[in-house]
PDB file of C-alpha atoms and ligand atoms in Angstrom:
ATOM      1  CA  MET A   1      62.087 128.055  86.834  1.00 40.00           C
ATOM      2  CA  ARG A   2      65.428 126.501  88.304  1.00 37.00           C
ATOM      3  CA  GLY A   3      68.219 128.644  89.212  1.00 42.00           C
ATOM      4  CA  LYS A   4      71.705 128.482  87.253  1.00 47.00           C
ATOM      5  CA  GLY A   5      73.932 125.829  88.043  1.00 44.00           C
ATOM      6  CA  VAL A   6      71.448 124.306  90.431  1.00 40.00           C
ATOM      7  CA  SER A   7      71.818 120.418  89.574  1.00 47.00           C
ATOM      8  CA  VAL A   8      68.795 118.682  88.423  1.00 50.00           C
ATOM      9  CA  SER A   9      68.095 115.679  90.763  1.00 58.00           C
ATOM     10  CA  GLU A  10      68.779 112.273  89.284  1.00 57.00           C
ATOM     11  CA  GLU A  11      65.229 111.646  90.008  1.00 53.00           C
ATOM     12  CA  GLU A  12      64.078 114.705  87.442  1.00 59.00           C
ATOM     13  CA  HIS A  13      66.256 112.765  85.168  1.00 64.00           C
ATOM     14  CA  GLN A  14      64.540 109.665  85.162  1.00 71.00           C
ATOM     15  CA  LYS A  15      61.695 110.330  83.215  1.00 78.00           C
ATOM     16  CA  GLU A  16      60.852 106.528  82.039  1.00 93.00           C
ATOM     17  CA  ILE A  17      60.633 103.191  84.611  1.00 95.00           C
ATOM     18  CA  TRP A  18      63.542 101.188  84.432  1.00 97.00           C
ATOM     19  CA  SER A  19      63.459  97.937  83.386  1.00 97.00           C
ATOM     20  CA  PRO A  20      64.089  94.946  85.972  1.00 98.00           C
ATOM     21  CA  VAL A  21      67.625  94.426  84.156  1.00 98.00           C
ATOM     22  CA  GLU A  22      68.338  98.062  84.284  1.00 98.00           C
ATOM     23  CA  PHE A  23      66.680  98.528  87.836  1.00 98.00           C
ATOM     24  CA  THR A  24      68.980  95.760  89.030  1.00 98.00           C
ATOM     25  CA  GLU A  25      72.233  97.369  87.488  1.00 98.00           C
ATOM     26  CA  ARG A  26      71.408 100.780  89.172  1.00 98.00           C
ATOM     27  CA  LEU A  27      71.113  99.321  92.770  1.00 98.00           C
ATOM     28  CA  LYS A  28      74.216  97.018  92.082  1.00 98.00           C
ATOM     29  CA  ASP A  29      76.189 100.331  91.087  1.00 98.00           C
ATOM     30  CA  VAL A  30      75.353 101.721  94.318  1.00 98.00           C
ATOM     31  CA  GLY A  31      77.526  98.583  95.739  1.00 98.00           C
ATOM     32  CA  ARG A  32      80.178  99.213  93.270  1.00 98.00           C
ATOM     33  CA  SER A  33      80.763 102.604  94.521  1.00 98.00           C
ATOM     34  CA  TYR A  34      80.103 102.790  98.039  1.00 98.00           C
ATOM     35  CA  TYR A  35      79.618  99.143  99.540  1.00 98.00           C
ATOM     36  CA  HIS A  36      81.987  98.730 102.780  1.00 98.00           C
ATOM     37  CA  ASP A  37      84.074  95.964 101.234  1.00 98.00           C
ATOM     38  CA  LYS A  38      86.150  98.970  99.690  1.00 98.00           C
ATOM     39  CA  HIS A  39      86.613 100.685 103.452  1.00 98.00           C
ATOM     40  CA  PRO A  40      90.565 101.025 104.551  1.00 97.00           C
ATOM     41  CA  PHE A  41      89.693  99.016 107.708  1.00 97.00           C
ATOM     42  CA  HIS A  42      88.703  95.791 105.155  1.00 98.00           C
ATOM     43  CA  ILE A  43      91.500  96.632 103.260  1.00 97.00           C
ATOM     44  CA  LYS A  44      93.786  96.581 106.326  1.00 97.00           C
ATOM     45  CA  MET A  45      91.906  93.563 107.504  1.00 98.00           C
ATOM     46  CA  HIS A  46      92.551  91.605 104.135  1.00 98.00           C
ATOM     47  CA  GLU A  47      96.289  92.759 103.838  1.00 98.00           C
ATOM     48  CA  GLY A  48      96.278  90.979 107.409  1.00 98.00           C
ATOM     49  CA  ALA A  49      97.613  94.358 108.924  1.00 97.00           C
ATOM     50  CA  LEU A  50      95.200  94.713 111.951  1.00 98.00           C
ATOM     51  CA  SER A  51      96.206  93.975 115.547  1.00 97.00           C
ATOM     52  CA  ARG A  52      94.316  91.901 117.758  1.00 97.00           C
ATOM     53  CA  GLU A  53      93.064  95.148 119.644  1.00 97.00           C
ATOM     54  CA  GLN A  54      91.576  96.012 116.192  1.00 98.00           C
ATOM     55  CA  ILE A  55      89.867  92.596 115.519  1.00 98.00           C
ATOM     56  CA  GLN A  56      88.542  92.600 118.885  1.00 98.00           C
ATOM     57  CA  GLY A  57      87.357  95.956 118.491  1.00 98.00           C
ATOM     58  CA  TRP A  58      85.737  95.370 115.124  1.00 98.00           C
ATOM     59  CA  VAL A  59      83.876  92.197 116.834  1.00 98.00           C
ATOM     60  CA  ALA A  60      82.617  93.808 119.891  1.00 98.00           C
ATOM     61  CA  ASN A  61      81.320  96.685 117.822  1.00 98.00           C
ATOM     62  CA  ARG A  62      79.988  94.581 115.185  1.00 98.00           C
ATOM     63  CA  TYR A  63      77.835  92.572 117.690  1.00 98.00           C
ATOM     64  CA  TYR A  64      75.716  95.750 118.331  1.00 98.00           C
ATOM     65  CA  TYR A  65      74.920  95.922 114.610  1.00 98.00           C
ATOM     66  CA  GLN A  66      74.356  91.967 114.517  1.00 98.00           C
ATOM     67  CA  LYS A  67      71.839  92.005 117.856  1.00 98.00           C
ATOM     68  CA  SER A  68      70.287  95.080 115.798  1.00 98.00           C
ATOM     69  CA  VAL A  69      69.432  93.266 112.859  1.00 98.00           C
ATOM     70  CA  PRO A  70      66.396  91.023 114.042  1.00 98.00           C
ATOM     71  CA  ILE A  71      65.153  94.278 115.744  1.00 98.00           C
ATOM     72  CA  LYS A  72      65.086  95.983 112.361  1.00 98.00           C
ATOM     73  CA  ASP A  73      63.663  92.924 110.637  1.00 98.00           C
ATOM     74  CA  ALA A  74      61.106  92.800 113.490  1.00 98.00           C
ATOM     75  CA  ALA A  75      60.400  96.501 112.640  1.00 98.00           C
ATOM     76  CA  ILE A  76      59.792  95.577 108.754  1.00 98.00           C
ATOM     77  CA  LEU A  77      57.595  92.842 109.628  1.00 98.00           C
ATOM     78  CA  SER A  78      55.459  94.716 111.471  1.00 98.00           C
ATOM     79  CA  ASN A  79      54.913  97.246 108.558  1.00 98.00           C
ATOM     80  CA  LEU A  80      54.537  94.195 105.850  1.00 98.00           C
ATOM     81  CA  PRO A  81      50.681  94.505 104.957  1.00 97.00           C
ATOM     82  CA  SER A  82      50.118  91.069 104.315  1.00 98.00           C
ATOM     83  CA  ARG A  83      50.286  87.495 105.358  1.00 98.00           C
ATOM     84  CA  GLU A  84      52.191  86.532 102.092  1.00 98.00           C
ATOM     85  CA  LEU A  85      54.951  89.091 102.709  1.00 98.00           C
ATOM     86  CA  ARG A  86      55.136  88.363 106.299  1.00 98.00           C
ATOM     87  CA  ARG A  87      56.264  84.739 105.467  1.00 98.00           C
ATOM     88  CA  GLU A  88      58.790  85.859 102.914  1.00 97.00           C
ATOM     89  CA  TRP A  89      60.501  88.162 105.962  1.00 98.00           C
ATOM     90  CA  ILE A  90      60.301  86.346 109.010  1.00 98.00           C
ATOM     91  CA  GLY A  91      62.719  83.383 108.693  1.00 97.00           C
ATOM     92  CA  ARG A  92      65.525  86.422 108.997  1.00 98.00           C
ATOM     93  CA  ILE A  93      64.456  87.170 112.597  1.00 98.00           C
ATOM     94  CA  ILE A  94      64.698  83.409 113.312  1.00 97.00           C
ATOM     95  CA  ASP A  95      68.497  83.235 111.549  1.00 97.00           C
ATOM     96  CA  HIS A  96      69.677  85.711 114.029  1.00 98.00           C
ATOM     97  CA  ASP A  97      67.873  85.180 117.339  1.00 98.00           C
ATOM     98  CA  GLY A  98      67.281  81.429 116.972  1.00 97.00           C
ATOM     99  CA  THR A  99      65.052  78.986 117.922  1.00 96.00           C
ATOM    100  CA  ARG A 100      64.328  75.592 119.583  1.00 95.00           C
ATOM    101  CA  GLY A 101      67.315  73.480 118.405  1.00 93.00           C
ATOM    102  CA  GLN A 102      69.049  76.280 116.442  1.00 93.00           C
ATOM    103  CA  ASP A 103      71.380  78.390 118.505  1.00 95.00           C
ATOM    104  CA  GLY A 104      71.250  81.737 115.812  1.00 97.00           C
ATOM    105  CA  GLY A 105      73.607  84.234 114.632  1.00 98.00           C
ATOM    106  CA  ILE A 106      73.732  86.436 117.615  1.00 98.00           C
ATOM    107  CA  GLU A 107      75.107  83.104 119.593  1.00 98.00           C
ATOM    108  CA  ALA A 108      77.336  82.241 116.503  1.00 98.00           C
ATOM    109  CA  TRP A 109      78.735  85.994 116.673  1.00 98.00           C
ATOM    110  CA  LEU A 110      79.244  85.729 120.386  1.00 98.00           C
ATOM    111  CA  LYS A 111      81.326  82.745 119.350  1.00 98.00           C
ATOM    112  CA  LEU A 112      83.244  84.458 117.162  1.00 98.00           C
ATOM    113  CA  GLY A 113      83.983  87.107 120.056  1.00 98.00           C
ATOM    114  CA  GLU A 114      85.338  84.328 122.126  1.00 98.00           C
ATOM    115  CA  ALA A 115      87.715  83.096 119.308  1.00 98.00           C
ATOM    116  CA  VAL A 116      89.139  86.330 119.094  1.00 98.00           C
ATOM    117  CA  GLY A 117      89.686  86.591 123.047  1.00 98.00           C
ATOM    118  CA  LEU A 118      86.594  88.561 124.156  1.00 98.00           C
ATOM    119  CA  THR A 119      84.420  87.370 127.025  1.00 97.00           C
ATOM    120  CA  ARG A 120      80.557  86.831 126.300  1.00 97.00           C
ATOM    121  CA  GLU A 121      80.103  89.370 128.819  1.00 97.00           C
ATOM    122  CA  GLU A 122      82.097  92.286 127.899  1.00 97.00           C
ATOM    123  CA  ILE A 123      80.488  92.103 124.479  1.00 98.00           C
ATOM    124  CA  VAL A 124      76.842  91.859 125.569  1.00 98.00           C
ATOM    125  CA  GLN A 125      77.697  94.662 127.998  1.00 98.00           C
ATOM    126  CA  GLU A 126      78.840  96.896 124.899  1.00 98.00           C
ATOM    127  CA  GLU A 127      81.941  97.984 126.818  1.00 91.00           C
ATOM    128  CA  ARG A 128      83.838  98.805 123.450  1.00 96.00           C
ATOM    129  CA  VAL A 129      80.650  99.897 121.537  1.00 98.00           C
ATOM    130  CA  VAL A 130      81.643 103.548 120.331  1.00 98.00           C
ATOM    131  CA  PRO A 131      78.994 106.276 119.574  1.00 98.00           C
ATOM    132  CA  GLY A 132      79.402 106.572 115.874  1.00 98.00           C
ATOM    133  CA  VAL A 133      78.707 102.563 115.806  1.00 98.00           C
ATOM    134  CA  ARG A 134      75.300 102.916 118.011  1.00 98.00           C
ATOM    135  CA  PHE A 135      74.274 106.088 116.013  1.00 98.00           C
ATOM    136  CA  ALA A 136      74.830 104.527 112.676  1.00 98.00           C
ATOM    137  CA  VAL A 137      73.030 101.146 113.860  1.00 98.00           C
ATOM    138  CA  ASP A 138      70.022 102.919 115.779  1.00 98.00           C
ATOM    139  CA  ALA A 139      69.661 105.140 112.674  1.00 98.00           C
ATOM    140  CA  TYR A 140      69.588 101.787 110.693  1.00 98.00           C
ATOM    141  CA  VAL A 141      66.816 100.564 113.065  1.00 98.00           C
ATOM    142  CA  ASN A 142      64.637 103.838 113.015  1.00 98.00           C
ATOM    143  CA  PHE A 143      64.849 103.839 109.370  1.00 98.00           C
ATOM    144  CA  ALA A 144      62.971 100.225 109.152  1.00 98.00           C
ATOM    145  CA  ARG A 145      60.699 101.412 111.446  1.00 98.00           C
ATOM    146  CA  THR A 146      59.692 105.093 109.802  1.00 98.00           C
ATOM    147  CA  LYS A 147      60.130 104.419 106.225  1.00 98.00           C
ATOM    148  CA  PRO A 148      57.958 102.389 103.647  1.00 98.00           C
ATOM    149  CA  TRP A 149      58.384  98.987 104.181  1.00 98.00           C
ATOM    150  CA  ILE A 150      59.612  98.647 100.460  1.00 98.00           C
ATOM    151  CA  GLU A 151      62.415 101.051 101.217  1.00 98.00           C
ATOM    152  CA  ALA A 152      63.534  99.418 104.533  1.00 98.00           C
ATOM    153  CA  VAL A 153      63.493  96.076 102.186  1.00 98.00           C
ATOM    154  CA  ALA A 154      65.636  97.888  99.694  1.00 98.00           C
ATOM    155  CA  SER A 155      67.956  99.178 102.042  1.00 98.00           C
ATOM    156  CA  SER A 156      68.737  95.392 103.088  1.00 98.00           C
ATOM    157  CA  LEU A 157      70.159  94.977  99.339  1.00 98.00           C
ATOM    158  CA  THR A 158      73.901  95.577 100.609  1.00 98.00           C
ATOM    159  CA  GLU A 159      73.590  91.737 101.304  1.00 98.00           C
ATOM    160  CA  LEU A 160      73.828  91.428  97.361  1.00 98.00           C
ATOM    161  CA  PHE A 161      77.562  92.248  97.844  1.00 98.00           C
ATOM    162  CA  SER A 162      78.083  90.636 101.211  1.00 98.00           C
ATOM    163  CA  PRO A 163      78.855  86.624 100.148  1.00 97.00           C
ATOM    164  CA  ASP A 164      82.238  87.596  98.487  1.00 97.00           C
ATOM    165  CA  LEU A 165      83.220  89.996 101.204  1.00 98.00           C
ATOM    166  CA  ILE A 166      82.501  87.499 103.789  1.00 98.00           C
ATOM    167  CA  PHE A 167      84.029  84.496 102.053  1.00 98.00           C
ATOM    168  CA  LYS A 168      87.030  86.569 101.509  1.00 98.00           C
ATOM    169  CA  ARG A 169      87.462  87.727 104.936  1.00 98.00           C
ATOM    170  CA  MET A 170      87.055  83.835 106.407  1.00 97.00           C
ATOM    171  CA  LYS A 171      89.683  83.066 104.006  1.00 97.00           C
ATOM    172  CA  VAL A 172      91.753  86.016 105.418  1.00 97.00           C
ATOM    173  CA  MET A 173      91.287  85.477 108.964  1.00 97.00           C
ATOM    174  CA  GLU A 174      92.278  81.474 108.484  1.00 96.00           C
ATOM    175  CA  ARG A 175      95.284  82.637 106.632  1.00 97.00           C
ATOM    176  CA  LEU A 176      96.522  85.807 108.189  1.00 98.00           C
ATOM    177  CA  TYR A 177      95.176  85.775 111.789  1.00 98.00           C
ATOM    178  CA  PRO A 178      96.021  82.138 112.848  1.00 97.00           C
ATOM    179  CA  TRP A 179      95.618  83.376 116.407  1.00 98.00           C
ATOM    180  CA  ILE A 180      91.789  83.138 115.988  1.00 98.00           C
ATOM    181  CA  ASP A 181      90.137  80.103 116.925  1.00 96.00           C
ATOM    182  CA  SER A 182      88.601  78.674 113.513  1.00 94.00           C
ATOM    183  CA  THR A 183      85.142  77.744 115.980  1.00 94.00           C
ATOM    184  CA  GLY A 184      84.712  81.516 115.306  1.00 97.00           C
ATOM    185  CA  PHE A 185      83.629  81.160 111.471  1.00 97.00           C
ATOM    186  CA  GLU A 186      80.563  79.360 111.961  1.00 96.00           C
ATOM    187  CA  TYR A 187      79.010  82.862 111.665  1.00 97.00           C
ATOM    188  CA  PHE A 188      80.207  83.811 108.305  1.00 97.00           C
ATOM    189  CA  GLN A 189      79.766  80.467 106.998  1.00 97.00           C
ATOM    190  CA  ASN A 190      76.471  80.297 107.541  1.00 97.00           C
ATOM    191  CA  ARG A 191      75.966  83.965 106.149  1.00 97.00           C
ATOM    192  CA  LEU A 192      77.302  82.464 102.668  1.00 97.00           C
ATOM    193  CA  THR A 193      73.971  80.731 102.509  1.00 97.00           C
ATOM    194  CA  GLN A 194      71.680  83.127 104.164  1.00 97.00           C
ATOM    195  CA  ALA A 195      72.621  86.045 102.449  1.00 97.00           C
ATOM    196  CA  PRO A 196      72.390  84.852  98.850  1.00 97.00           C
ATOM    197  CA  ARG A 197      68.851  83.638  99.705  1.00 98.00           C
ATOM    198  CA  ASP A 198      67.725  86.919 101.529  1.00 98.00           C
ATOM    199  CA  SER A 199      69.234  89.223  98.845  1.00 98.00           C
ATOM    200  CA  THR A 200      66.984  87.195  96.367  1.00 98.00           C
ATOM    201  CA  THR A 201      64.095  87.457  98.380  1.00 98.00           C
ATOM    202  CA  ALA A 202      64.429  91.389  98.631  1.00 98.00           C
ATOM    203  CA  LEU A 203      65.194  92.137  95.324  1.00 98.00           C
ATOM    204  CA  LYS A 204      62.384  90.215  93.743  1.00 98.00           C
ATOM    205  CA  LEU A 205      60.223  92.238  96.254  1.00 98.00           C
ATOM    206  CA  VAL A 206      61.629  95.393  95.128  1.00 98.00           C
ATOM    207  CA  LEU A 207      61.381  94.868  91.408  1.00 98.00           C
ATOM    208  CA  SER A 208      57.840  93.839  92.078  1.00 98.00           C
ATOM    209  CA  TYR A 209      57.118  96.526  94.188  1.00 98.00           C
ATOM    210  CA  CYS A 210      58.581  99.822  92.979  1.00 98.00           C
ATOM    211  CA  GLN A 211      55.887 100.591  90.037  1.00 97.00           C
ATOM    212  CA  THR A 212      56.911 104.364  89.698  1.00 97.00           C
ATOM    213  CA  PRO A 213      60.185 105.989  88.652  1.00 97.00           C
ATOM    214  CA  ARG A 214      60.122 107.708  92.414  1.00 97.00           C
ATOM    215  CA  ASP A 215      59.812 104.752  93.696  1.00 98.00           C
ATOM    216  CA  GLN A 216      63.022 103.046  92.015  1.00 98.00           C
ATOM    217  CA  GLN A 217      64.772 106.114  93.014  1.00 97.00           C
ATOM    218  CA  LYS A 218      63.469 105.598  96.686  1.00 98.00           C
ATOM    219  CA  ALA A 219      64.987 102.536  96.696  1.00 98.00           C
ATOM    220  CA  VAL A 220      68.646 103.164  95.170  1.00 98.00           C
ATOM    221  CA  GLU A 221      68.786 105.990  97.894  1.00 98.00           C
ATOM    222  CA  ALA A 222      67.825 103.388 100.383  1.00 98.00           C
ATOM    223  CA  LEU A 223      70.418 101.101  99.482  1.00 98.00           C
ATOM    224  CA  ARG A 224      72.868 104.250  99.304  1.00 98.00           C
ATOM    225  CA  PHE A 225      71.898 104.970 102.956  1.00 98.00           C
ATOM    226  CA  LYS A 226      72.270 101.685 104.220  1.00 98.00           C
ATOM    227  CA  CYS A 227      76.136 101.567 102.419  1.00 98.00           C
ATOM    228  CA  ASP A 228      76.536 104.597 104.673  1.00 98.00           C
ATOM    229  CA  VAL A 229      75.361 103.031 107.497  1.00 98.00           C
ATOM    230  CA  LEU A 230      78.111 100.420 107.471  1.00 98.00           C
ATOM    231  CA  TRP A 231      81.003 102.801 105.902  1.00 98.00           C
ATOM    232  CA  VAL A 232      80.376 105.105 108.967  1.00 98.00           C
ATOM    233  CA  GLN A 233      80.826 101.731 111.555  1.00 98.00           C
ATOM    234  CA  LEU A 234      83.917 101.308 110.304  1.00 98.00           C
ATOM    235  CA  ASP A 235      85.132 104.950 110.201  1.00 98.00           C
ATOM    236  CA  ALA A 236      84.476 104.991 114.133  1.00 98.00           C
ATOM    237  CA  ILE A 237      85.631 101.795 114.774  1.00 98.00           C
ATOM    238  CA  GLU A 238      88.917 102.699 112.864  1.00 97.00           C
ATOM    239  CA  LYS A 239      89.418 105.885 114.728  1.00 97.00           C
ATOM    240  CA  ALA A 240      88.557 104.276 118.336  1.00 98.00           C
ATOM    241  CA  PHE A 241      90.658 101.345 117.565  1.00 97.00           C
ATOM    242  CA  PRO A 242      93.953 102.883 115.401  1.00 91.00           C
ATOM    243  CA  LEU A 243      97.041 100.694 114.844  1.00 79.00           C
ATOM    244  CA  ASN A 244      99.514 100.120 117.440  1.00 67.00           C
ATOM    245  CA  ALA A 245      97.162 102.084 120.323  1.00 62.00           C
TER     246      ALA A 245
HETATM  247  O1  AHQ B   1      76.212  89.526 109.058  1.00 93.65           O
HETATM  248  C1  AHQ B   1      75.013  90.393 108.451  1.00 93.65           C
HETATM  249  C2  AHQ B   1      74.234  90.474 108.692  1.00 93.65           C
HETATM  250  O2  AHQ B   1      73.251  89.318 108.917  1.00 93.65           O
HETATM  251  C3  AHQ B   1      73.011  91.412 107.712  1.00 93.65           C
HETATM  252  C4  AHQ B   1      71.620  91.463 107.523  1.00 93.65           C
HETATM  253  C5  AHQ B   1      71.697  92.355 106.446  1.00 93.65           C
HETATM  254  C6  AHQ B   1      70.197  93.230 106.649  1.00 93.65           C
HETATM  255  O3  AHQ B   1      69.473  92.938 106.669  1.00 93.65           O
HETATM  256  O4  AHQ B   1      70.779  94.492 106.313  1.00 93.65           O
HETATM  257  N1  AHQ B   1      72.828  93.135 106.272  1.00 93.65           N
HETATM  258  C7  AHQ B   1      73.850  92.032 107.035  1.00 93.65           C
HETATM  259  C8  AHQ B   1      75.286  92.510 106.928  1.00 93.65           C
HETATM  260  C9  AHQ B   1      75.991  91.689 107.584  1.00 93.65           C
HETATM  261  N2  AHQ B   1      77.390  91.406 107.589  1.00 93.65           N
HETATM  262  C10 AHQ B   1      78.156  92.371 107.161  1.00 93.65           C
HETATM  263  C11 AHQ B   1      79.355  92.032 106.853  1.00 93.65           C
HETATM  264  O5  AHQ B   1      80.354  92.869 106.189  1.00 93.65           O
HETATM  265  O6  AHQ B   1      80.174  91.039 107.622  1.00 93.65           O
HETATM  266  C12 AHQ B   1      77.327  93.102 105.515  1.00 93.65           C
HETATM  267  C13 AHQ B   1      75.965  93.573 106.153  1.00 93.65           C
HETATM  268  C14 AHQ B   1      75.299  93.899 105.014  1.00 93.65           C
HETATM  269  O7  AHQ B   1      75.974  93.850 103.908  1.00 93.65           O
HETATM  270  O8  AHQ B   1      74.294  94.482 104.898  1.00 93.65           O
END
C-alpha cells in the first residue's frame, strides 16, 4: 500500500500502450518543456548579446560534445542486434568523422572554431573545456554504452527539435555577429539535412521497438535525460564565460 502523498509514477499511470501518434506527442512534449533552445545562454545568443569570448567559449566546449557524438554512436552501433539496424545507424559516424572525400562534421566544427577566432590546436587540446561539459558529455556516452540500445536511440530524439534551433542560430550569427567568418556556418548548414533524416530514422525505430508501456516510459525518460545533458552544458558554459568577463 503506498504511503499518503507518495506520488504515483507516470509509469504506473500509463496502463495502456500509447498509439504511435500519442507516443510521438509525449516525446515532443519533452522537447517543448526541456529542450535547450529555451536555455538563457541560447536566448542571449539569439538576441545578439553574447561577447566574442562567450561565443569562443561555447564553440570550444561544444567541440567536446561534437567529437563525442561518433563515439556515442559507435557505442550504440556495437549494441545493435542486426545488420539491418547497423545499416540504419552507421551513417551517423561517417557524418561526423568523415571518410574519403568527405571531411565530416568534426572538421566542419573546427572550421567554425577558426571562424570565431580560435586556433585548431587550442580547440583540439580542449584548453577551454569546463568540467560540467566534460561530465555531461561523458554521461551521454556512458548512457549509450550501458543502456538498452533502444533507450540510447530514443535519447538522440532531441534532434526532432534541433533543425529549427540551428537554422535560427545560423541566421542570428550572420546578422548579429558579423565578425564571425561565414565559412564557419558549413557545419550548421549540413545539420539542417542530416538532423531531420536522423530523427526520422530514430523515431521510426523507437515507435516500432517500444512495445510496452514500460518501454515507452523508458524512451520518454531517455529523451528527458538527453535534454538535461544539453541543458547542463550551457549552465557550465554560461558560468565559465560570463558576460563582460
Ligand atoms: O550538432 C549536433 C549533432 O551532431 C547531434 C547528434 C545528435 C545525437 O545523436 O544526440 N544530437 C546532436 C545535436 C547537435 N547540435 C545541437 C545544437 O544545439 O547545435 C543539438 C543536438 C541535439 O539536439 O541533440
